Amino acid sequence: MPLEDGDPVRPRGRPDGGEASGVPWLRGMGDPSHRGATAPGGSRTDGMAEGWEPGPALGDGSVAAGGAPQRVGQQEEALMSELSELVQKVVKSSSWWERHGVDISILACSFLLLPAGFLCLRSAQAIPFLAGVLTLGVGHHTLTVKGSHLASHNALTESKSWSKVWAIFFIELCSAFTVEQATYNHVKIHHGYTNIIGLGDSSTWKLPFLNRYVYMFIAPLAVPVLTPLVALDLLRKVEWKAALRTLCCMFLGFYCHYWLLLHVSGFQSPWSALLCMLLTRALLAHPYIHVNIFQHIGLPMFAASRKPRRIRLMSLGVLNLPRNALLDWAFGHSLISCHVEHHLFPSLSDNMCLKIKPVVSQYLKQKKLPYNEDTYSSRLQLFLQRYEELMVHAPPITELVGVQ
């Protein structure tokens, strides 16, 4: 799953042990601290965070006086610690089925439905054929987006060995991307520096030379082609053994798909099989691109030297979309309706993000921190109206709370 690129940075800290009663302590709770900020005036965030009134200025040492920076920093660390304890109680009280079983079952079901999809493509009638395209398309995106995303965060299992196996299967074999670069760009950069200009600001999703309609409605069709090309370019940055493994997995994944279309679905020519591959792999490419930009771009952006601490950074710079049956299945709750929860606790599975959602939303609102939510149609309209500002020009850097 290709995700944000960025400059090399020091890897975030992550506890190695941290298991309590068989439940791993939530990774990401001990991430580096960040420094406070708010949304730019007149931005869409102002409406989404309506009703949020900042308390004491939660800023950084360069703009506050006396002992305020240390005191405020301790306040925000205490907030994150308190929220982490509340979430950990929910995790400890949850069964294995809730923590991992639900999402594993969704992935397994999607995999088991693939043969039915290939067989439906044998039909000369429109309805069965389209059912096959839909089955393969949704199944492909479930394995490549939901599976790769969970695998990159080690959220599928509590076993480190199996986590590596699943990461290779979902990211390299299914998604045609290299594990090392996918986890570095997504986990280390995007999650460690969410909405930080030049690092985790989602800038690699921008193609400023395209107009708004081409970018939003035509360019996503190229995702199945661009993904392996980007992956091949990034292989220069990994060791030769990892590069060789990735190449083998990529080839095996593509060839299996192609072979099944020829020998099971009955396609007569290579070009028709390749066209069907493109169609199924691009079936949900539009919402895939849209979701990646809707939930971060247009929200507050920060300079690396003036970034908020973790709890404020994620509450300001991340947005949740409404529940959607198709996208919840194919992409997972953590990428749709629980994106805020996912950025605060990235090691949790999709189902657990959904389970802690009431706890997180209530806590953030209680502490007068923003909890951004908006509809898919509203965000689409916003990006079509403000495409030049959001996707072409450099986003403005947000000023600190209380010191504008």
XYZ file of C-alpha atoms in Angstrom:
404
model
C 0.000 0.000 0.000
C 1.915 3.105 -1.133
C 1.906 5.785 1.465
C 3.513 9.082 2.239
C 7.190 9.457 1.522
C 9.374 11.759 3.528
C 12.834 12.713 4.622
C 14.789 10.318 6.816
C 14.034 10.889 10.463
C 14.869 9.221 13.712
C 12.527 6.245 14.249
C 9.886 6.691 16.884
C 10.259 4.890 20.164
C 8.195 1.772 20.678
C 8.043 -0.389 23.784
C 9.241 -3.923 23.174
C 7.554 -5.858 25.912
C 4.525 -4.194 27.390
C 2.167 -7.109 27.639
C -0.461 -7.290 30.333
C -2.685 -10.342 30.768
C -1.895 -11.470 27.237
C -2.885 -8.076 25.778
C -0.046 -5.982 24.335
C 0.273 -2.478 25.720
C -0.872 -0.049 23.067
C 2.024 0.930 20.855
C 2.074 4.616 20.077
C 1.265 5.736 23.611
C 4.877 6.618 24.156
C 5.466 8.505 20.933
C 7.572 11.665 20.914
C 5.847 14.701 22.338
C 4.687 17.472 20.058
C 3.830 21.113 20.623
C 0.449 22.873 20.433
C -1.365 24.610 17.559
C -4.766 25.430 16.079
C -6.484 25.605 12.732
C -5.990 28.481 10.298
C -8.755 31.036 10.312
C -11.499 30.535 7.793
C -10.557 26.931 7.036
C -12.992 24.042 6.862
C -11.629 22.872 10.198
C -13.250 25.829 11.908
C -16.672 24.406 11.156
C -15.771 20.838 12.006
C -14.270 21.815 15.339
C -17.118 24.168 16.139
C -17.693 24.522 19.832
C -14.042 23.884 20.651
C -12.635 26.623 22.801
C -8.975 26.285 23.768
C -8.191 26.335 27.429
C -4.803 27.526 28.616
C -2.372 28.106 25.755
C -0.791 24.743 25.039
C 2.277 25.820 23.173
C 5.951 25.407 22.921
C 8.895 26.909 24.679
C 9.738 29.314 21.889
C 6.547 31.313 22.326
C 5.581 30.956 25.974
C 7.072 32.646 28.982
C 8.530 31.391 32.251
C 7.694 27.866 33.305
C 4.518 27.692 31.201
C 5.966 25.428 28.464
C 6.979 22.708 30.892
C 3.728 22.941 32.818
C 1.592 22.881 29.677
C 3.622 20.026 28.228
C 3.007 18.023 31.378
C -0.719 18.784 31.104
C -0.903 17.403 27.575
C 1.174 14.360 28.468
C -1.187 13.754 31.377
C -4.181 13.977 29.031
C -2.666 11.408 26.663
C -1.744 9.165 29.574
C -5.255 9.367 31.023
C -6.851 8.588 27.659
C -4.417 5.701 27.148
C -5.435 4.176 30.466
C -9.119 4.425 29.556
C -8.481 2.755 26.205
C -6.261 0.095 27.754
C -9.096 -0.897 30.088
C -11.310 -1.474 27.052
C -8.589 -3.515 25.350
C -7.956 -5.671 28.424
C -11.660 -6.413 28.774
C -11.930 -7.438 25.113
C -11.659 -10.991 23.863
C -9.245 -12.216 21.179
C -12.187 -12.298 18.792
C -12.782 -8.575 19.335
C -9.094 -7.652 19.216
C -8.152 -9.675 16.132
C -10.733 -12.308 15.197
C -13.300 -10.036 13.541
C -10.800 -8.471 11.156
C -9.055 -11.766 10.406
C -12.460 -13.246 9.546
C -13.199 -10.392 7.135
C -9.866 -10.909 5.396
C -10.344 -14.694 5.291
C -13.866 -14.322 3.906
C -12.617 -11.966 1.190
C -9.905 -14.447 0.232
C -12.308 -17.390 0.147
C -14.721 -15.481 -2.107
C -12.075 -14.928 -4.790
C -12.667 -18.318 -6.518
C -16.359 -17.448 -6.888
C -15.355 -14.160 -8.494
C -13.066 -15.839 -11.029
C -15.777 -18.385 -11.879
C -18.400 -15.647 -12.364
C -16.160 -14.064 -14.990
C -16.621 -17.193 -17.146
C -20.226 -16.206 -17.801
C -21.180 -14.491 -21.062
C -24.149 -12.854 -19.327
C -23.777 -9.327 -17.965
C -25.071 -9.801 -14.409
C -22.859 -12.776 -13.411
C -19.870 -11.159 -15.132
C -20.366 -7.869 -13.261
C -20.844 -9.835 -10.024
C -17.435 -11.394 -10.670
C -15.845 -7.990 -11.264
C -17.424 -6.657 -8.059
C -16.348 -9.698 -6.034
C -12.756 -9.564 -7.265
C -12.568 -5.782 -6.982
C -13.843 -5.606 -3.407
C -11.788 -8.653 -2.445
C -8.635 -7.146 -3.945
C -9.055 -3.881 -2.068
C -9.882 -5.662 1.185
C -6.658 -7.638 0.993
C -4.477 -4.799 -0.296
C -5.844 -1.832 1.682
C -7.314 -3.268 4.872
C -4.898 -6.206 5.048
C -1.795 -4.170 4.230
C -2.776 -1.389 6.607
C -3.337 -3.713 9.548
C -0.169 -5.667 8.730
C 1.948 -2.507 8.586
C 0.854 -1.708 12.157
C 1.260 -5.309 13.414
C -2.438 -5.201 14.293
C -3.363 -8.632 12.925
C -1.656 -10.712 15.576
C 0.292 -10.384 18.796
C 3.043 -12.647 17.446
C 6.043 -10.780 16.020
C 6.947 -13.693 13.743
C 3.478 -13.964 12.244
C 3.301 -10.178 11.920
C 6.297 -10.313 9.561
C 4.708 -13.129 7.556
C 1.408 -11.279 7.169
C 3.203 -8.053 6.268
C 5.012 -9.790 3.391
C 1.824 -11.524 2.233
C -0.468 -8.490 2.261
C 1.975 -5.703 1.384
C 4.266 -7.420 -1.117
C 2.317 -10.338 -2.587
C -1.133 -8.693 -2.657
C -0.259 -4.998 -2.905
C 3.007 -5.129 -4.922
C 4.887 -2.866 -2.526
C 7.966 -3.342 -0.394
C 7.376 -3.936 3.321
C 10.319 -1.853 4.503
C 9.335 1.286 2.616
C 5.616 0.885 3.291
C 6.105 0.620 7.052
C 8.731 3.367 7.153
C 6.726 5.868 5.109
C 3.429 5.116 6.788
C 4.231 4.168 10.378
C 7.371 6.217 10.993
C 6.665 9.271 8.844
C 2.917 9.651 8.384
C 1.957 8.584 11.908
C 4.980 10.069 13.641
C 4.647 13.426 11.883
C 0.993 13.722 10.925
C 0.340 17.031 9.120
C 3.914 18.234 9.657
C 4.984 20.144 6.541
C 7.660 18.285 4.598
C 7.217 15.054 6.557
C 3.787 13.521 7.207
C 1.729 16.141 5.368
C 0.263 13.774 2.727
C 2.090 15.784 0.043
C 2.849 12.739 -2.114
C -0.869 12.467 -2.887
C -0.739 15.841 -4.657
C -0.302 16.144 -8.429
C -0.423 19.941 -8.952
C -0.044 19.681 -12.747
C -3.497 18.047 -13.002
C -6.724 20.016 -12.861
C -9.282 19.226 -10.191
C -11.572 17.004 -12.263
C -8.771 14.955 -13.800
C -7.180 14.447 -10.381
C -10.380 13.587 -8.535
C -12.095 11.412 -11.158
C -9.654 10.175 -13.815
C -6.189 9.910 -12.237
C -7.263 7.300 -9.630
C -7.681 4.782 -12.471
C -3.883 4.799 -12.807
C -3.300 3.663 -9.201
C -2.909 -0.069 -10.101
C -0.202 0.866 -12.617
C 1.559 3.545 -10.571
C 1.749 1.480 -7.369
C 4.228 -1.164 -8.634
C 6.212 1.491 -10.526
C 6.663 3.528 -7.356
C 7.527 0.337 -5.476
C 10.221 -0.556 -8.028
C 11.760 2.894 -7.676
C 11.819 2.602 -3.879
C 13.649 -0.745 -4.054
C 16.845 1.284 -4.488
C 16.511 2.283 -0.835
C 16.371 -1.243 0.624
C 18.909 -4.047 0.970
C 19.333 -6.358 -2.017
C 17.826 -9.324 -0.164
C 14.658 -7.350 0.626
C 14.545 -6.056 -2.945
C 14.839 -9.585 -4.361
C 12.130 -10.861 -2.015
C 9.835 -7.986 -3.033
C 10.414 -8.593 -6.744
C 9.583 -12.274 -6.346
C 6.422 -11.546 -4.361
C 5.298 -8.833 -6.791
C 5.787 -11.142 -9.781
C 4.027 -14.036 -8.051
C 1.040 -11.861 -7.124
C 0.611 -10.439 -10.620
C 1.201 -13.771 -12.365
C -1.280 -15.657 -10.173
C -3.959 -13.069 -10.919
C -3.178 -13.200 -14.654
C -3.013 -17.024 -14.761
C -6.347 -17.419 -12.978
C -8.044 -15.035 -15.407
C -6.752 -17.079 -18.353
C -7.264 -20.600 -17.035
C -10.199 -20.256 -14.611
C -12.147 -17.259 -15.932
C -11.536 -18.307 -19.529
C -10.214 -15.099 -21.062
C -9.010 -15.814 -24.596
C -6.383 -13.097 -25.017
C -3.673 -11.677 -22.743
C -4.907 -8.130 -23.349
C -8.446 -8.911 -22.220
C -7.069 -10.537 -19.056
C -4.843 -7.534 -18.372
C -7.763 -5.167 -18.927
C -9.847 -7.144 -16.438
C -6.961 -6.992 -13.954
C -6.881 -3.212 -14.316
C -10.657 -2.971 -13.927
C -10.827 -5.019 -10.733
C -7.751 -3.419 -9.181
C -9.091 0.078 -9.910
C -12.660 -0.616 -8.786
C -12.333 1.310 -5.506
C -9.357 3.454 -6.477
C -11.436 6.638 -6.387
C -12.529 6.361 -2.742
C -9.015 5.103 -1.903
C -7.432 8.340 -3.160
C -10.264 10.490 -1.812
C -10.062 9.027 1.689
C -6.304 9.573 1.798
C -6.661 13.295 1.104
C -10.012 14.010 2.780
C -8.860 13.005 6.248
C -5.739 15.168 6.501
C -5.354 17.771 3.759
C -7.359 20.899 4.560
C -6.860 20.385 8.286
C -4.244 22.321 10.312
C -0.649 21.955 9.123
C 2.419 22.602 11.278
C 6.110 23.311 10.978
C 8.404 20.644 12.399
C 9.745 23.125 14.966
C 6.276 24.183 16.142
C 4.272 20.975 16.201
C 1.696 20.193 18.896
C 2.082 17.344 21.311
C 0.617 14.026 20.270
C -2.944 14.237 21.584
C -3.485 17.732 20.201
C -1.709 16.982 16.917
C -3.970 14.021 16.203
C -7.173 15.708 17.335
C -6.445 18.719 15.119
C -4.966 17.039 12.060
C -7.155 13.940 11.591
C -10.773 13.591 10.493
C -13.370 10.813 10.639
C -15.797 10.034 7.823
C -19.230 8.449 8.459
C -19.784 4.691 8.545
C -20.091 3.134 5.095
C -20.734 -0.607 4.685
C -18.649 -1.039 1.525
C -15.689 1.104 2.601
C -15.778 -0.247 6.162
C -15.417 -3.750 4.736
C -12.799 -2.990 2.073
C -10.725 -0.319 3.835
C -11.478 -0.913 7.512
C -12.892 1.287 10.266
C -9.479 2.750 11.077
C -9.326 4.372 7.628
C -12.953 5.536 7.528
C -15.007 6.279 10.640
C -12.281 5.735 13.275
C -9.302 7.504 11.751
C -8.829 9.767 14.785
C -8.806 6.732 17.063
C -6.382 4.956 14.736
C -3.898 7.825 14.772
C -4.016 7.991 18.547
C -3.682 4.206 18.978
C -2.282 2.847 15.686
C -1.577 -0.700 16.886
C -5.270 -1.478 17.444
C -7.243 -3.445 14.876
C -10.149 -1.950 12.951
C -12.726 -3.580 15.192
C -11.006 -2.333 18.347
C -10.827 1.205 16.917
C -14.590 1.005 16.478
C -14.996 -0.266 20.037
C -12.934 2.534 21.626
C -14.540 5.242 19.466
C -17.135 6.285 22.107
C -14.413 6.499 24.767
C -12.079 8.612 22.627
C -14.731 10.947 21.216
C -16.279 11.574 24.627
C -12.881 12.198 26.220
C -11.681 14.652 23.566
C -14.935 16.601 23.676
C -14.887 16.603 27.471
C -11.369 18.073 27.448
C -12.441 20.653 24.813
C -10.178 19.195 22.159
C -11.435 19.041 18.546
C -12.946 15.820 17.259
C -13.205 16.344 13.505
C -15.983 14.621 11.564
C -17.409 15.346 8.125
C -19.308 13.586 5.356
C -17.761 12.170 2.183
C -19.899 14.403 -0.040
C -19.036 17.497 1.984
C -15.298 16.832 1.715
C -15.596 16.124 -2.016
C -17.380 19.426 -2.528
C -14.763 21.214 -0.435
C -11.873 19.811 -2.488
C -13.551 20.644 -5.786
C -14.139 24.222 -4.601
C -10.709 24.768 -3.020
C -8.555 22.453 -5.127
C -5.993 25.135 -6.022
C -5.543 26.119 -2.383
C -5.448 22.618 -0.913
C -3.823 20.497 -3.620
C -1.696 22.854 -5.736
C -0.301 25.551 -3.465
C 1.693 24.850 -0.301
C -0.662 24.684 2.696
C -0.375 27.493 5.247
C 1.333 26.711 8.541
C -0.988 26.954 11.515
C -0.163 29.350 14.330
C -0.033 28.329 17.967
C -3.094 28.401 20.200
C -3.503 31.554 22.229
C -0.503 33.447 20.813
C -1.687 34.621 17.388
